[in-house]
Coordinates of N, CA and C in Angstrom, one line a residue:
M125 N -15.1 95.6 -142.3 CA -16.3 94.9 -142.7 C -17.1 94.6 -141.4
F126 N -16.5 94.2 -140.4 CA -17.3 94.0 -139.2 C -17.0 95.0 -138.1
G127 N -17.1 96.3 -138.5 CA -16.8 97.4 -137.6 C -17.7 97.5 -136.5
F128 N -19.0 96.9 -136.6 CA -19.9 97.0 -135.5 C -19.5 96.1 -134.4
L129 N -18.6 95.2 -134.6 CA -18.1 94.4 -133.5 C -16.9 95.0 -132.8
K130 N -16.4 96.1 -133.3 CA -15.3 96.7 -132.6 C -15.7 97.2 -131.2
K131 N -14.8 97.0 -130.3 CA -15.0 97.5 -129.0 C -14.6 99.0 -128.9
E132 N -15.6 99.8 -128.4 CA -15.3 101.2 -128.4 C -14.2 101.5 -127.4
A133 N -13.3 102.5 -127.7 CA -12.2 102.9 -126.8 C -12.8 103.5 -125.5
F134 N -12.2 103.2 -124.4 CA -12.6 103.7 -123.1 C -12.3 105.1 -123.0
K135 N -13.3 106.0 -122.8 CA -13.1 107.4 -122.7 C -13.4 107.9 -121.3
I136 N -12.7 108.8 -120.8 CA -12.9 109.5 -119.5 C -13.1 111.0 -119.8
L137 N -14.2 111.6 -119.3 CA -14.5 113.0 -119.6 C -14.3 113.8 -118.3
A138 N -14.0 115.1 -118.5 CA -13.9 116.0 -117.4 C -15.3 116.1 -116.8
P139 N -15.4 116.1 -115.4 CA -16.7 116.1 -114.7 C -17.3 117.5 -114.6
A140 N -16.5 118.6 -114.9 CA -16.9 119.9 -114.7 C -16.1 120.9 -115.5
D141 N -16.7 122.1 -115.7 CA -15.9 123.2 -116.3 C -14.9 123.6 -115.3
G142 N -13.7 123.9 -115.6 CA -12.7 124.4 -114.7 C -11.3 124.0 -115.0
E143 N -10.4 124.0 -114.0 CA -9.0 123.7 -114.2 C -8.7 122.3 -113.8
L144 N -8.2 121.5 -114.7 CA -7.8 120.1 -114.5 C -6.4 120.2 -113.8
I145 N -6.3 119.4 -112.7 CA -5.1 119.4 -111.9 C -4.7 117.9 -111.6
P146 N -3.4 117.7 -111.3 CA -3.0 116.3 -110.9 C -3.6 116.0 -109.5
L147 N -4.0 114.8 -109.3 CA -4.5 114.3 -108.0 C -3.5 114.7 -106.8
A148 N -2.2 114.6 -107.1 CA -1.2 114.9 -106.1 C -1.3 116.3 -105.5
E149 N -1.9 117.2 -106.2 CA -2.1 118.6 -105.8 C -3.3 118.8 -105.0
V150 N -4.1 117.8 -104.8 CA -5.4 118.0 -103.9 C -4.9 118.1 -102.5
P151 N -5.4 119.1 -101.7 CA -4.9 119.3 -100.3 C -5.6 118.4 -99.4
D152 N -5.7 117.1 -99.7 CA -6.3 116.1 -98.8 C -5.5 114.8 -99.1
E153 N -4.9 114.2 -98.1 CA -4.0 113.0 -98.3 C -4.7 111.8 -98.8
V154 N -6.0 111.7 -98.5 CA -6.8 110.5 -99.0 C -6.7 110.5 -100.5
F155 N -6.8 111.7 -101.1 CA -6.8 111.8 -102.6 C -5.4 112.0 -103.1
S156 N -4.6 112.9 -102.5 CA -3.3 113.1 -103.1 C -2.3 111.9 -103.0
Q157 N -2.6 111.1 -102.0 CA -1.8 109.9 -101.8 C -2.4 108.7 -102.5
K158 N -3.5 108.9 -103.2 CA -4.2 107.9 -104.0 C -4.7 106.7 -103.2
V159 N -5.1 107.0 -101.9 CA -5.6 105.9 -101.1 C -6.9 105.3 -101.7
M160 N -7.7 106.1 -102.3 CA -9.0 105.6 -102.9 C -8.8 105.2 -104.4
G161 N -7.6 105.3 -104.9 CA -7.3 105.0 -106.3 C -6.7 106.2 -107.0
D162 N -6.2 105.9 -108.2 CA -5.6 107.0 -109.0 C -6.7 107.7 -109.8
G163 N -6.4 108.9 -110.3 CA -7.4 109.7 -111.0 C -6.9 111.1 -111.3
F164 N -7.8 112.1 -111.2 CA -7.4 113.5 -111.5 C -8.5 114.3 -110.8
A165 N -8.3 115.6 -110.8 CA -9.2 116.5 -110.1 C -9.5 117.8 -111.0
V166 N -10.6 118.4 -110.8 CA -10.9 119.7 -111.5 C -11.3 120.7 -110.4
I167 N -10.8 121.9 -110.5 CA -11.2 123.0 -109.7 C -12.4 123.6 -110.4
P168 N -13.7 123.4 -110.0 CA -14.8 123.7 -110.8 C -15.1 125.2 -110.9
A169 N -15.5 125.6 -112.1 CA -15.9 127.0 -112.4 C -17.3 127.3 -112.1
N170 N -18.1 126.2 -111.9 CA -19.6 126.4 -111.6 C -20.0 125.1 -110.9
G171 N -21.3 125.0 -110.6 CA -21.8 123.9 -109.8 C -22.5 122.8 -110.6
R172 N -22.1 122.6 -111.9 CA -22.7 121.5 -112.7 C -21.7 120.4 -112.9
V173 N -22.1 119.2 -112.6 CA -21.2 118.0 -112.7 C -21.8 117.0 -113.6
V174 N -20.9 116.4 -114.5 CA -21.4 115.4 -115.5 C -20.7 114.1 -115.2
A175 N -21.2 113.0 -115.7 CA -20.6 111.7 -115.6 C -19.3 111.6 -116.4
P176 N -18.2 111.2 -115.8 CA -17.0 111.1 -116.6 C -16.9 109.9 -117.4
I177 N -17.8 108.9 -117.1 CA -17.8 107.6 -117.8 C -19.3 107.2 -117.9
S178 N -19.5 106.2 -118.8 CA -20.9 105.6 -119.0 C -20.9 104.4 -118.1
G179 N -22.1 104.1 -117.5 CA -22.2 102.9 -116.7 C -23.5 103.0 -115.8
T180 N -23.5 102.4 -114.7 CA -24.6 102.4 -113.7 C -24.2 103.1 -112.5
A181 N -25.1 104.0 -112.0 CA -24.8 104.7 -110.7 C -25.0 103.7 -109.6
V182 N -23.9 103.1 -109.1 CA -23.9 102.1 -108.1 C -24.0 102.7 -106.7
S183 N -23.7 104.0 -106.6 CA -23.8 104.7 -105.3 C -24.1 106.2 -105.5
V184 N -25.2 106.7 -105.0 CA -25.4 108.1 -105.0 C -25.6 108.4 -103.5
F185 N -24.5 109.0 -102.9 CA -24.5 109.2 -101.5 C -25.7 110.1 -101.1
P186 N -26.3 109.8 -100.0 CA -27.5 110.6 -99.5 C -27.1 112.1 -99.2
T187 N -25.8 112.3 -98.9 CA -25.3 113.6 -98.6 C -25.1 114.4 -99.9
G188 N -25.2 113.7 -101.1 CA -25.0 114.4 -102.4 C -23.6 114.7 -102.8
H189 N -22.6 114.5 -101.9 CA -21.3 114.9 -102.2 C -20.5 114.0 -103.1
A190 N -21.0 112.8 -103.4 CA -20.3 111.8 -104.2 C -21.2 110.9 -104.9
V191 N -20.7 110.4 -106.1 CA -21.5 109.4 -106.9 C -20.5 108.4 -107.4
G192 N -20.9 107.1 -107.3 CA -20.1 106.0 -107.8 C -20.7 105.5 -109.1
I193 N -19.9 105.3 -110.1 CA -20.4 104.7 -111.4 C -19.5 103.5 -111.7
E194 N -20.2 102.5 -112.2 CA -19.4 101.3 -112.6 C -19.8 100.9 -114.1
T195 N -18.8 100.7 -114.9 CA -19.0 100.3 -116.3 C -19.5 98.9 -116.4
K196 N -20.0 98.5 -117.5 CA -20.4 97.1 -117.7 C -19.2 96.1 -117.6
D197 N -18.0 96.7 -117.8 CA -16.7 95.9 -117.7 C -16.1 95.9 -116.3
G198 N -16.8 96.5 -115.3 CA -16.4 96.4 -113.9 C -15.4 97.5 -113.5
V199 N -15.3 98.6 -114.3 CA -14.4 99.7 -114.0 C -15.2 100.6 -113.0
E200 N -14.7 100.8 -111.8 CA -15.3 101.7 -110.8 C -14.8 103.1 -110.8
C201 N -15.6 104.0 -110.7 CA -15.2 105.4 -110.7 C -16.0 106.2 -109.7
I202 N -15.3 107.0 -108.9 CA -16.0 107.8 -107.9 C -15.8 109.3 -108.2
V203 N -16.9 110.0 -108.3 CA -16.8 111.5 -108.4 C -17.1 112.1 -107.1
H204 N -16.1 112.8 -106.5 CA -16.3 113.3 -105.2 C -16.2 114.8 -105.2
I205 N -17.2 115.5 -104.8 CA -17.3 117.0 -104.9 C -16.8 117.6 -103.6
G206 N -15.7 118.3 -103.7 CA -15.2 119.1 -102.6 C -14.5 118.3 -101.5
L207 N -13.9 119.0 -100.6 CA -13.2 118.4 -99.5 C -14.1 118.7 -98.2
D208 N -14.3 117.7 -97.5 CA -15.1 117.8 -96.2 C -16.6 118.2 -96.5
T209 N -17.0 118.2 -97.7 CA -18.4 118.6 -98.0 C -19.5 117.6 -97.5
V210 N -19.0 116.4 -97.1 CA -20.0 115.5 -96.5 C -20.6 116.1 -95.2
E211 N -19.8 117.1 -94.6 CA -20.3 117.8 -93.4 C -21.6 118.6 -93.6
L212 N -21.8 118.9 -94.9 CA -23.0 119.7 -95.2 C -24.3 118.9 -95.2
N213 N -24.1 117.6 -95.1 CA -25.3 116.7 -94.9 C -26.3 116.9 -96.0
G214 N -25.9 117.1 -97.3 CA -26.8 117.3 -98.4 C -27.2 118.7 -98.7
E215 N -26.9 119.6 -97.8 CA -27.3 121.0 -98.1 C -26.5 121.6 -99.3
G216 N -27.3 122.1 -100.2 CA -26.7 122.7 -101.4 C -26.4 121.7 -102.6
F217 N -26.6 120.4 -102.4 CA -26.4 119.4 -103.4 C -27.8 119.0 -104.0
Q218 N -27.8 118.8 -105.3 CA -29.0 118.3 -106.0 C -28.7 117.2 -106.9
P219 N -28.8 116.0 -106.4 CA -28.5 114.8 -107.3 C -29.5 114.8 -108.5
L220 N -29.1 114.5 -109.7 CA -29.9 114.5 -110.8 C -30.2 113.0 -111.3
I221 N -29.6 112.1 -110.6 CA -29.7 110.7 -111.0 C -30.0 109.9 -109.7
G222 N -30.5 108.7 -109.8 CA -30.7 107.8 -108.7 C -29.8 106.6 -108.7
Q223 N -29.7 106.0 -107.6 CA -28.9 104.7 -107.5 C -29.5 103.7 -108.4
G224 N -28.7 103.0 -109.1 CA -29.2 101.9 -110.0 C -29.5 102.4 -111.4
E225 N -29.5 103.7 -111.6 CA -29.8 104.3 -112.9 C -28.6 104.2 -113.9
K226 N -28.9 104.0 -115.2 CA -27.9 104.0 -116.2 C -27.5 105.4 -116.5
V227 N -26.2 105.7 -116.7 CA -25.8 107.1 -117.1 C -24.9 107.0 -118.3
K228 N -24.9 108.0 -119.1 CA -24.0 108.2 -120.2 C -22.9 109.2 -119.9
A229 N -21.7 108.9 -120.3 CA -20.6 109.9 -120.1 C -21.1 111.3 -120.7
G230 N -20.9 112.3 -119.9 CA -21.3 113.6 -120.3 C -22.7 114.1 -119.8
Q231 N -23.4 113.1 -119.3 CA -24.8 113.4 -118.7 C -24.7 114.1 -117.4
P232 N -25.4 115.2 -117.2 CA -25.4 115.8 -115.9 C -25.9 114.8 -114.8
I233 N -25.1 114.8 -113.7 CA -25.4 113.8 -112.6 C -25.8 114.5 -111.3
L234 N -25.3 115.8 -111.1 CA -25.7 116.6 -110.0 C -25.3 118.0 -110.2
T235 N -25.9 118.8 -109.3 CA -25.5 120.2 -109.3 C -25.3 120.6 -107.8
F236 N -24.5 121.6 -107.6 CA -24.3 122.1 -106.2 C -24.2 123.6 -106.2
D237 N -24.5 124.2 -105.0 CA -24.5 125.7 -104.9 C -23.0 126.1 -104.6
K238 N -22.3 126.5 -105.6 CA -20.9 126.9 -105.5 C -20.8 128.1 -104.6
D239 N -21.6 129.1 -104.7 CA -21.5 130.3 -103.9 C -21.7 130.0 -102.4
L240 N -22.7 129.1 -102.1 CA -23.0 128.7 -100.7 C -21.7 128.0 -100.1
F241 N -21.2 127.1 -100.9 CA -20.0 126.3 -100.3 C -18.8 127.2 -100.2
E242 N -18.5 128.0 -101.1 CA -17.4 128.9 -101.0 C -17.6 129.9 -99.9
G243 N -18.8 130.4 -99.7 CA -19.1 131.3 -98.6 C -18.9 130.6 -97.2
K244 N -19.0 129.3 -97.1 CA -18.8 128.6 -95.9 C -17.3 128.1 -95.8
G245 N -16.5 128.4 -96.8 CA -15.1 128.1 -96.7 C -14.7 126.7 -97.2
Y246 N -15.6 126.1 -98.0 CA -15.2 124.7 -98.5 C -14.4 124.8 -99.7
N247 N -13.4 123.9 -99.9 CA -12.7 123.7 -101.1 C -13.5 122.8 -102.0
L248 N -13.8 123.3 -103.2 CA -14.7 122.6 -104.1 C -14.0 121.7 -105.1
T249 N -12.7 121.5 -105.0 CA -12.0 120.6 -105.9 C -12.8 119.3 -106.0
T250 N -13.0 118.9 -107.3 CA -13.8 117.7 -107.6 C -12.9 116.6 -108.1
M251 N -12.9 115.5 -107.4 CA -12.0 114.4 -107.7 C -12.7 113.4 -108.5
V252 N -12.0 112.8 -109.4 CA -12.5 111.6 -110.1 C -11.4 110.5 -109.9
V253 N -11.8 109.4 -109.1 CA -10.8 108.4 -108.8 C -11.4 107.0 -109.2
F254 N -10.5 106.1 -109.5 CA -10.8 104.8 -110.0 C -10.2 103.8 -108.9
P255 N -11.1 103.3 -108.0 CA -10.6 102.4 -107.0 C -10.3 101.0 -107.5
S256 N -11.0 100.6 -108.6 CA -10.6 99.3 -109.1 C -11.1 99.2 -110.6
G257 N -10.5 98.2 -111.3 CA -10.9 97.9 -112.6 C -10.2 98.7 -113.7
Y258 N -9.4 99.8 -113.4 CA -8.8 100.6 -114.4 C -7.4 100.9 -114.0
E259 N -6.5 100.4 -114.8 CA -5.0 100.7 -114.5 C -4.5 101.7 -115.6
H260 N -4.3 102.9 -115.2 CA -3.8 103.9 -116.2 C -3.1 104.9 -115.4
A261 N -2.0 105.4 -115.9 CA -1.2 106.5 -115.2 C -1.9 107.8 -115.7
F262 N -2.4 108.5 -114.7 CA -3.0 109.8 -115.0 C -1.9 110.9 -114.8
E263 N -1.3 111.3 -115.9 CA -0.3 112.3 -115.8 C -0.7 113.6 -116.5
F264 N -1.2 114.5 -115.8 CA -1.7 115.7 -116.3 C -1.0 116.9 -115.7
G265 N -0.9 117.9 -116.5 CA -0.4 119.2 -116.0 C -1.7 120.0 -115.8
H266 N -1.6 121.3 -115.5 CA -2.8 122.2 -115.4 C -3.3 122.5 -116.8
K267 N -4.6 122.5 -116.9 CA -5.3 122.7 -118.2 C -6.7 123.1 -117.9
T268 N -7.2 124.1 -118.7 CA -8.6 124.4 -118.6 C -9.4 123.4 -119.4
V269 N -10.5 122.9 -118.8 CA -11.4 121.9 -119.4 C -12.8 122.3 -119.4
A270 N -13.6 121.8 -120.2 CA -15.1 121.9 -120.2 C -15.7 120.6 -119.8
A271 N -16.8 120.7 -119.0 CA -17.5 119.5 -118.6 C -17.8 118.7 -119.9
G272 N -17.5 117.4 -119.8 CA -17.8 116.5 -120.9 C -16.6 116.4 -121.9
E273 N -15.6 117.2 -121.7 CA -14.4 117.1 -122.6 C -13.6 115.9 -122.3
Q274 N -13.2 115.2 -123.4 CA -12.4 114.0 -123.2 C -11.0 114.3 -122.6
V275 N -10.7 113.7 -121.5 CA -9.3 113.9 -120.9 C -8.5 112.7 -121.0
V276 N -9.0 111.5 -121.2 CA -8.3 110.2 -121.5 C -9.0 109.5 -122.6

């Protein structure tokens, strides 16, 4: 009867088309050891990245390599594209949202030049980590996912 008062279940979506992998398999200890929080990663098939959760873009890094999103309930999520891609200083990244902007889960948030980055030898594994506000065990095997597909 009062269905409109129900709290919607928290959903987390894949940020990109590609192969979902456990964070422990990311070849960077900051992520594999969960220093920045627990989460998961996707080896991207292309250069399109979508928001894994709905909320506010609390940080859109000037280098374009990462975006922070916070839900209205205080759950923080960081989407980090590639390893050491901060070194590119924004080259090849095109943010599609600005800091302070509201985003919906599944909305495109940035694009990147996959061919350029691979040509320069960068690992493009894209991490989704939750530094605070979300306690959940992310236990995934390898699986092909589509951008915007629900993973949790």
